Coordinates of C-alpha atoms in Angstrom, one line a residue:
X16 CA -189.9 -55.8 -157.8
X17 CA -189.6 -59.1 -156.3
X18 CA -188.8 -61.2 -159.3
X19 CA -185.8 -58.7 -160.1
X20 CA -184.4 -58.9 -155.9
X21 CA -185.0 -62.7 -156.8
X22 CA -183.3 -62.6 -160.0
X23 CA -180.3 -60.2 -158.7
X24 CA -179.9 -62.7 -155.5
X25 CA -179.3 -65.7 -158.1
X26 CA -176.8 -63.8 -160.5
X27 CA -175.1 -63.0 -157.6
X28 CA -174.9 -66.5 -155.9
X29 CA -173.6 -67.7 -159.8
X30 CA -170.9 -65.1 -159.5
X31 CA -169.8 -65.8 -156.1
X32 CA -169.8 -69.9 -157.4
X33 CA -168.1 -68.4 -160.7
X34 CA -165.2 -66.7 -158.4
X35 CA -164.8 -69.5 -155.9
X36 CA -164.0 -72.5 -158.5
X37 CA -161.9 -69.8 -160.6
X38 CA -160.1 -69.2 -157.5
X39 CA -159.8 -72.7 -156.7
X40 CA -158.5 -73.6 -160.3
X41 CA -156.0 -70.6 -160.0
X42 CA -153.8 -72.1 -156.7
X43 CA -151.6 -74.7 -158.0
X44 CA -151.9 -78.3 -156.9
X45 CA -149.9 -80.5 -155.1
X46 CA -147.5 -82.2 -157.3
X47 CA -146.0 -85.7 -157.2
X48 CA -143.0 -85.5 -155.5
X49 CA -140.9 -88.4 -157.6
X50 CA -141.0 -89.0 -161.2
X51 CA -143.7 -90.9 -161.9
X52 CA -143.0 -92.2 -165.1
X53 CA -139.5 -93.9 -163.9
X54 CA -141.8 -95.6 -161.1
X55 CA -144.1 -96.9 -163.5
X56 CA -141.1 -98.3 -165.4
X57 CA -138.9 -99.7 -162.5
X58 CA -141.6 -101.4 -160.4
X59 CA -141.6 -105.0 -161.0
X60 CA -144.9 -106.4 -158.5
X61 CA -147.5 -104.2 -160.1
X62 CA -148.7 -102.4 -163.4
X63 CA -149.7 -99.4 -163.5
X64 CA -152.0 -97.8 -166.8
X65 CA -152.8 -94.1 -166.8
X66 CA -156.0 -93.0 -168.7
X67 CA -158.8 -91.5 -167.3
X68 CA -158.5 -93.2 -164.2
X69 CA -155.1 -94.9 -162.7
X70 CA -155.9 -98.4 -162.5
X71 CA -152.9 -100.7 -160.2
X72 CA -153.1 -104.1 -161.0
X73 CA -150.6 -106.9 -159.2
X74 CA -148.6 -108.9 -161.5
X75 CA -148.8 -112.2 -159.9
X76 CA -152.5 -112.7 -159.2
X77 CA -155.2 -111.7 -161.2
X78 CA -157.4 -109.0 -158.8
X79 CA -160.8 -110.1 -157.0
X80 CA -161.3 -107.4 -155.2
X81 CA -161.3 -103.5 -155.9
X82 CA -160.3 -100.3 -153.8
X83 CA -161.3 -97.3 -155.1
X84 CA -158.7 -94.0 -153.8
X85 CA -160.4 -90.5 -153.8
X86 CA -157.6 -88.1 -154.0
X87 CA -157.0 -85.4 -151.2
X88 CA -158.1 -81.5 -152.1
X89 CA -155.8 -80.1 -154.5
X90 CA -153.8 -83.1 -154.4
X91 CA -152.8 -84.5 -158.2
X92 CA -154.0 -87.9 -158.5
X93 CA -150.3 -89.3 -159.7
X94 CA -149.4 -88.4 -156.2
X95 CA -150.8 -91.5 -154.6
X96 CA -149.5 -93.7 -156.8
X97 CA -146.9 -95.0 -154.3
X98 CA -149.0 -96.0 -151.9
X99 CA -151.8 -97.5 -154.0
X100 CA -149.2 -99.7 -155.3
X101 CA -148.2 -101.0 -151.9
X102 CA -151.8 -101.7 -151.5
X103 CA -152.2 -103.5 -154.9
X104 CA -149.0 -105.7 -154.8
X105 CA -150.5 -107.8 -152.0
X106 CA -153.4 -109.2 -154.6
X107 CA -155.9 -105.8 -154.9
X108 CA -156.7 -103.5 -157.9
X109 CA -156.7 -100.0 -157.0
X110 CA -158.1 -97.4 -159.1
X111 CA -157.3 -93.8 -158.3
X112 CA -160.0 -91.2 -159.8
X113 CA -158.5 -88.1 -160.6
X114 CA -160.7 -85.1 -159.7
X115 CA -162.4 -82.2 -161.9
X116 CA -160.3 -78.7 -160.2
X117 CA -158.4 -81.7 -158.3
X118 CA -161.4 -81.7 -155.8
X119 CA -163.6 -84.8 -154.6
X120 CA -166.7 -82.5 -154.3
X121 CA -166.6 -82.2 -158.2
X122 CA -166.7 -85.7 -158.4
X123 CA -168.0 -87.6 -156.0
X124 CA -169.8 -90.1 -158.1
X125 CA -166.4 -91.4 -159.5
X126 CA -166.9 -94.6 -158.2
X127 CA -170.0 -95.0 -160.8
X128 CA -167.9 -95.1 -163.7
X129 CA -165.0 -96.9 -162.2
X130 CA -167.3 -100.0 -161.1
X131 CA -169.2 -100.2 -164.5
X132 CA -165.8 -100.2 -166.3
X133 CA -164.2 -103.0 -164.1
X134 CA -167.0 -105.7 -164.3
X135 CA -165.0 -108.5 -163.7
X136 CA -164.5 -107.4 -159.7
X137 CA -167.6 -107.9 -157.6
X138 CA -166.5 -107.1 -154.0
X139 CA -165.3 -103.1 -153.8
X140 CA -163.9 -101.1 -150.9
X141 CA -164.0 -97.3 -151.2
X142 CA -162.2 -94.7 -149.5
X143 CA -159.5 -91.5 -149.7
X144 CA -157.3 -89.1 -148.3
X145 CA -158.7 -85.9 -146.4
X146 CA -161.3 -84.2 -148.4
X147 CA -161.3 -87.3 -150.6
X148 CA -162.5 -89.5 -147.5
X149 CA -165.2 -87.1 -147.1
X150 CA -166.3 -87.5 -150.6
X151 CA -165.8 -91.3 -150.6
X152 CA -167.9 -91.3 -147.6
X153 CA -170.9 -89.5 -149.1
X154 CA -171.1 -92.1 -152.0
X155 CA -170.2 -95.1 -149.5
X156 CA -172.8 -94.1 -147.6
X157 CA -175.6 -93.9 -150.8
X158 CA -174.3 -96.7 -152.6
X159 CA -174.1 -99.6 -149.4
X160 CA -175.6 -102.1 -151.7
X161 CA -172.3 -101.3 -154.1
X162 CA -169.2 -100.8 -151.6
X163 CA -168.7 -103.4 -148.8
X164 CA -165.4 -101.6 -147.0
X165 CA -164.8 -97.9 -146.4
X166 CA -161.1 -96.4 -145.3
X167 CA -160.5 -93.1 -144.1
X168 CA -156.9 -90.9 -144.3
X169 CA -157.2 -88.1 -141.9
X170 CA -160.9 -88.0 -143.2
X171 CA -164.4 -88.2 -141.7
X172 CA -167.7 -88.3 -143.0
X173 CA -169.9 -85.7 -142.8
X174 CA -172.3 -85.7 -139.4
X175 CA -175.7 -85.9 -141.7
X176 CA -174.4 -89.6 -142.5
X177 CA -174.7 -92.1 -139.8
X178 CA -173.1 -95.3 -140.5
X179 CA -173.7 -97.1 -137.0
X180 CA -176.4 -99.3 -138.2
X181 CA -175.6 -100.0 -142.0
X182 CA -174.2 -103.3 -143.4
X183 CA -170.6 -101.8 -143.9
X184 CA -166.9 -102.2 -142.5
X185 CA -164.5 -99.2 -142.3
X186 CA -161.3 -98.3 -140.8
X187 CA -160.0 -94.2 -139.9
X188 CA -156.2 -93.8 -139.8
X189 CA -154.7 -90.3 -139.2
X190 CA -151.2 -89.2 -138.6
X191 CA -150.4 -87.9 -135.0
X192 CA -148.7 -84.6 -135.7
X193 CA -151.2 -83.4 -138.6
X194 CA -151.9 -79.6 -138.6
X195 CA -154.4 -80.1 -141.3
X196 CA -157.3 -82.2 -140.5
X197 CA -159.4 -81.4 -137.9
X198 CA -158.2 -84.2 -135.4
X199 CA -161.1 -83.9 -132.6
X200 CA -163.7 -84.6 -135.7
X201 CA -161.4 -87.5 -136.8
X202 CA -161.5 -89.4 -133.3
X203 CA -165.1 -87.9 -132.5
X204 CA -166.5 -89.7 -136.4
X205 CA -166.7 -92.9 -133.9
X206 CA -170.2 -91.9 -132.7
X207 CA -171.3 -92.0 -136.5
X208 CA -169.4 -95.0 -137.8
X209 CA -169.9 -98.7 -137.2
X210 CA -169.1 -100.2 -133.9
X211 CA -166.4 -102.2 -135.6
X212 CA -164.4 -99.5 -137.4
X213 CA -160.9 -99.6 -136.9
X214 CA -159.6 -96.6 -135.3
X215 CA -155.6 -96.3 -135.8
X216 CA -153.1 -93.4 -134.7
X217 CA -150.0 -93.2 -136.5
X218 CA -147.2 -92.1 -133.8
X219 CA -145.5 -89.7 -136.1
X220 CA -147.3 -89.0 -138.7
X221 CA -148.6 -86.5 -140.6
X222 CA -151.4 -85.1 -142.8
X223 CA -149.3 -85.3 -146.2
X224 CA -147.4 -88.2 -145.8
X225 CA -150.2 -90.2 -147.0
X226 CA -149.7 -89.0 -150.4
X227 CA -146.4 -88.5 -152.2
X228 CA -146.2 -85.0 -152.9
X229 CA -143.7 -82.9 -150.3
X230 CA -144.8 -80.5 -147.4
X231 CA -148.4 -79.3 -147.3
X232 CA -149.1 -76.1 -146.2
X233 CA -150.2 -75.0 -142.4
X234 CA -148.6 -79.1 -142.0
X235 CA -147.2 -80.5 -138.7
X236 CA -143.7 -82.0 -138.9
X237 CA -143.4 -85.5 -139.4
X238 CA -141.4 -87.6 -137.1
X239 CA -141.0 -90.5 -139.3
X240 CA -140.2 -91.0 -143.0
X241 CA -142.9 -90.8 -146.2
X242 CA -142.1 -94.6 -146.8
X243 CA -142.7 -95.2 -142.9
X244 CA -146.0 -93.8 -142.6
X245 CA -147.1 -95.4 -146.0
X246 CA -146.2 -98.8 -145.2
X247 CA -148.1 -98.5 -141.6
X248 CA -150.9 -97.3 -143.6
X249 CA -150.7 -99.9 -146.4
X250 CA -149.9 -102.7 -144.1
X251 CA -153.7 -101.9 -142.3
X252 CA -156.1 -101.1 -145.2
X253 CA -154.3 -104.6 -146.7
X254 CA -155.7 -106.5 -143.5
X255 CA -158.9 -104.6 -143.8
X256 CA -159.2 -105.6 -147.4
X257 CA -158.5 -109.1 -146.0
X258 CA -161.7 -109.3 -143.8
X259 CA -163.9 -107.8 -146.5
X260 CA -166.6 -110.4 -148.2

């Protein structure tokens, strides 16, 4: 009798884990909101190669340092194209890891792969936007002996990791009139991350203006432009990057 109430509690936990990723692979995901293809072709100060990862490159330096970008829940990875580039142009390659279901949990060992296949950069920074973050945390947080430099967008890592006494810079940067993100955890991660992280407030900002990809839902109003809030936020993770050895 016991063995079949144990075997009807795991069915059921499969079907409820069946129904949630079905559910999560039915809602639509956010969408670039240019056309990515003419970007590609018209920008002149990086490249930009699509396969299984999206891998920025500058065109007047060759790269000695690597970011890796963990996409934002339900967020296409194409989508953060624009700012990656900003990011890369100033000397950096940036590799954005699309996500199975277009979620970080699915993935969160990305970085593995991405590393192994880029041998010839030794010194790599990790973060991502929102649930991304999150993710990126997790692996920073396993992997310190891997990933130097950690950046959070309207992110946080989760309590269980405590990065105040680990060898590791970081830097949090949320948007100001974001709906999303749960704001008082954002501001509240600086009991868990280094004494050194660099905690910035966009005036303005929101929670999807990080990405390129329109309105997301339940969002606060932004008070300045896309481009704005992306070349605050570019502008800081590039003197971040700076710092990082």
């Amino acid at each position: 009798m016991k063995k079949a109430k144990k075997i009807a509690g795991v069915l059921l936990s499969l079907i409820c884990i069946l129904t949630i990723i079905f559910l999560v692979w039915a809602v639509p995901a956010y969408k670039p909101n240019f056309d990515v293809e003419a970007f590609i072709k018209s920008n002149e100060k990086v490249k930009i190669q699509i396969d299984r990862n999206i891998v920025i490159n500058p065109l007047d330096k060759k790269a000695e340092k690597g970011v890796i970008f963990y996409p934002g829940g339900k967020v296409e990875s194409s989508a953060y194209i624009k700012i990656a580039s900003k990011i890369a142009e100033k000397g950096y390659r940036v590799v954005i890891t699309p996500m199975p279901l277009n979620l970080a949990i699915f993935g969160k060992n990305k970085a593995e792969e991405v590393i192994k296949e880029n041998s010839d950069i030794d010194i790599w920074v990790i973060g991502g936007h929102s649930l991304g973050g999150v993710m990126a945390s997790d692996y920073a947080y396993n992997h310190l002996d891997k990933i130097k430099g950690l950046f959070l967008l309207a992110s946080y890592p989760q309590e269980k990791f405590n990065f105040k006494d680990k060898d590791i810079k970081a830097l949090s940067i949320w948007g100001s009139e974001d709906k999303v993100a749960n704001l008082d955890k954002i501001k509240s991660s600086k009991n868990i991350m280094p004494n050194d992280t660099v905690f910035v407030e966009i005036k303005g900002g929101n929670h999807g203006q990080f990405g390129s990809y329109g309105k997301q839902k339940g969002d606060g109003e932004a008070k300045i432009s896309e481009e704005e809030q992306q070349n605050i936020t570019s502008e800081y993770i590039v003197k971040f990057l700076d710092i990082i050895k």
